[in-house]
Amino acid sequence: MNFFDEINKKYKVFEFGEISSVNSIMKLKDFSPIQIPEEYFEIITERKEIEINIRDIEYIGISIWSARRCIEMNNGYYIQKYIPNSIAIGDDGKGNTLLYANGKQGFGLYIVGFGNLDVEEMKYISKSLKDLLLKGIGVDILFDN
């Protein structure tokens, strides 16, 4: 069974972009200042870049970037300059980035505005993408942004 067989039924998954190649994943692993959880690689090797619509009523969603796009976005926004020991892996389409980082609640998935990249401004979502996407843990935080 793969990750997307278990995704929360409230979510709709849309694919776009590219499936991450082994080469691009290796480049990302070399680039990242932290060890990226395997769940992220499970997602980007199963599907192209994905966009997940969380509710039909209003567009609340997240995009999970490919390995190549992940490097581009982290470089483009100087994520590691402002939030060391982190890696941005996606966005919410509303000016915020999703990232794995060590924050006030330990290591996990956080959200912070691209225009306010600061450890102190990060909001904890959940301990993992699996908790967010399979169990719905932390989805309410996305509505507050």
CSV table of C-alpha atoms in Angstrom, one decimal:
chain,number,residue,atom,x,y,z
A,1,MET,CA,0.0,0.0,0.0
A,2,ASN,CA,1.3,3.4,-0.9
A,3,PHE,CA,1.0,6.8,0.9
A,4,PHE,CA,-1.8,8.0,-1.4
A,5,ASP,CA,-3.9,4.9,-0.7
A,6,GLU,CA,-4.2,6.1,2.9
A,7,ILE,CA,-4.6,9.8,2.4
A,8,ASN,CA,-7.5,11.4,4.4
A,9,LYS,CA,-10.6,11.2,2.3
A,10,LYS,CA,-11.5,14.8,2.9
A,11,TYR,CA,-8.5,15.8,0.7
A,12,LYS,CA,-8.3,16.0,-3.0
A,13,VAL,CA,-4.9,15.4,-4.6
A,14,PHE,CA,-3.9,17.1,-7.9
A,15,GLU,CA,-0.6,16.4,-9.6
A,16,PHE,CA,1.5,18.7,-11.7
A,17,GLY,CA,5.1,19.2,-12.6
A,18,GLU,CA,7.6,16.4,-12.4
A,19,ILE,CA,8.3,13.2,-10.5
A,20,SER,CA,11.6,13.6,-8.6
A,21,SER,CA,14.5,11.6,-10.1
A,22,VAL,CA,17.0,9.7,-8.1
A,23,ASN,CA,19.6,12.3,-9.1
A,24,SER,CA,17.5,15.3,-8.0
A,25,ILE,CA,16.8,13.5,-4.6
A,26,MET,CA,20.5,12.9,-4.1
A,27,LYS,CA,21.2,16.6,-4.8
A,28,LEU,CA,18.5,17.6,-2.3
A,29,LYS,CA,19.9,15.3,0.4
A,30,ASP,CA,23.3,16.9,-0.2
A,31,PHE,CA,21.9,20.4,-0.1
A,32,SER,CA,19.7,20.0,3.0
A,33,PRO,CA,21.3,21.0,6.4
A,34,ILE,CA,19.0,18.4,8.1
A,35,GLN,CA,18.1,14.8,7.5
A,36,ILE,CA,14.8,15.0,5.6
A,37,PRO,CA,12.2,12.5,6.8
A,38,GLU,CA,11.6,9.6,4.4
A,39,GLU,CA,7.9,10.4,4.2
A,40,TYR,CA,8.7,13.4,2.0
A,41,PHE,CA,10.7,11.2,-0.4
A,42,GLU,CA,7.9,8.7,-0.4
A,43,ILE,CA,5.5,11.4,-1.6
A,44,ILE,CA,7.8,12.9,-4.3
A,45,THR,CA,8.8,9.5,-5.8
A,46,GLU,CA,5.2,8.2,-6.0
A,47,ARG,CA,3.7,11.3,-7.6
A,48,LYS,CA,4.6,14.5,-9.4
A,49,GLU,CA,4.6,17.7,-7.4
A,50,ILE,CA,1.2,17.6,-5.7
A,51,GLU,CA,-1.4,20.1,-4.6
A,52,ILE,CA,-3.9,19.1,-2.0
A,53,ASN,CA,-7.2,20.8,-1.6
A,54,ILE,CA,-8.3,20.4,2.0
A,55,ARG,CA,-11.8,21.7,1.8
A,56,ASP,CA,-14.2,22.1,-1.2
A,57,ILE,CA,-16.0,25.1,0.3
A,58,GLU,CA,-13.0,27.5,0.2
A,59,TYR,CA,-9.6,26.8,-1.3
A,60,ILE,CA,-7.3,25.8,1.5
A,61,GLY,CA,-4.5,23.7,0.2
A,62,ILE,CA,-0.9,22.9,0.2
A,63,SER,CA,1.6,22.1,-2.5
A,64,ILE,CA,4.4,19.7,-1.9
A,65,TRP,CA,7.4,20.5,-4.1
A,66,SER,CA,9.6,18.2,-6.1
A,67,ALA,CA,13.2,17.8,-5.0
A,68,ARG,CA,14.4,20.2,-7.7
A,69,ARG,CA,11.8,22.8,-6.8
A,70,CYS,CA,12.6,22.4,-3.2
A,71,ILE,CA,16.3,23.4,-3.8
A,72,GLU,CA,15.2,26.3,-6.0
A,73,MET,CA,12.7,27.7,-3.4
A,74,ASN,CA,15.1,27.2,-0.4
A,75,ASN,CA,17.8,29.1,-2.4
A,76,GLY,CA,15.5,31.7,-3.8
A,77,TYR,CA,14.1,32.7,-0.4
A,78,TYR,CA,17.3,32.1,1.6
A,79,ILE,CA,15.4,29.8,3.9
A,80,GLN,CA,18.5,28.4,5.7
A,81,LYS,CA,19.9,32.0,6.2
A,82,TYR,CA,16.9,32.9,8.2
A,83,ILE,CA,15.9,29.6,9.7
A,84,PRO,CA,19.0,27.4,10.0
A,85,ASN,CA,18.5,23.6,10.3
A,86,SER,CA,15.4,23.6,8.3
A,87,ILE,CA,14.2,22.7,4.8
A,88,ALA,CA,11.1,24.1,3.2
A,89,ILE,CA,9.2,21.5,1.3
A,90,GLY,CA,6.0,23.2,0.1
A,91,ASP,CA,3.7,26.1,0.5
A,92,ASP,CA,0.0,26.9,1.1
A,93,GLY,CA,-0.6,29.1,-1.9
A,94,LYS,CA,-1.2,32.1,0.5
A,95,GLY,CA,2.4,33.3,1.0
A,96,ASN,CA,3.5,30.7,3.6
A,97,THR,CA,5.9,27.9,3.4
A,98,LEU,CA,5.8,24.4,5.0
A,99,LEU,CA,9.1,23.3,6.4
A,100,TYR,CA,10.7,20.7,8.5
A,101,ALA,CA,12.5,22.4,11.4
A,102,ASN,CA,13.4,22.4,15.0
A,103,GLY,CA,11.1,24.9,16.7
A,104,LYS,CA,9.4,25.5,20.0
A,105,GLN,CA,7.7,22.1,19.9
A,106,GLY,CA,10.8,20.2,18.7
A,107,PHE,CA,11.3,18.7,15.3
A,108,GLY,CA,8.3,18.6,13.0
A,109,LEU,CA,6.3,20.3,10.3
A,110,TYR,CA,5.9,24.1,10.7
A,111,ILE,CA,4.5,26.9,8.7
A,112,VAL,CA,5.8,30.5,8.4
A,113,GLY,CA,5.3,33.4,6.0
A,114,PHE,CA,7.8,33.8,3.2
A,115,GLY,CA,7.9,37.5,4.1
A,116,ASN,CA,8.6,36.8,7.8
A,117,LEU,CA,11.1,34.0,7.9
A,118,ASP,CA,12.0,33.7,11.5
A,119,VAL,CA,12.2,30.8,13.9
A,120,GLU,CA,10.1,32.8,16.4
A,121,GLU,CA,7.3,33.2,13.9
A,122,MET,CA,7.0,29.5,12.9
A,123,LYS,CA,3.7,27.8,13.8
A,124,TYR,CA,3.8,24.1,14.6
A,125,ILE,CA,1.5,22.0,12.4
A,126,SER,CA,2.3,18.4,13.3
A,127,LYS,CA,5.2,16.0,13.9
A,128,SER,CA,5.0,14.8,10.3
A,129,LEU,CA,3.4,15.1,6.9
A,130,LYS,CA,1.8,11.7,7.5
A,131,ASP,CA,0.0,13.1,10.6
A,132,LEU,CA,-1.2,16.1,8.5
A,133,LEU,CA,-2.2,14.3,5.4
A,134,LEU,CA,-3.4,10.9,6.7
A,135,LYS,CA,-4.8,11.8,10.1
A,136,GLY,CA,-5.7,15.5,9.6
A,137,ILE,CA,-3.6,16.6,12.6
A,138,GLY,CA,-2.7,20.3,12.3
A,139,VAL,CA,-5.0,21.1,9.4
A,140,ASP,CA,-6.7,23.7,11.6
A,141,ILE,CA,-3.4,25.6,11.7
A,142,LEU,CA,-3.6,26.1,7.9
A,143,PHE,CA,-7.0,27.8,8.3
A,144,ASP,CA,-5.5,30.3,10.8
A,145,ASN,CA,-2.9,31.6,8.2
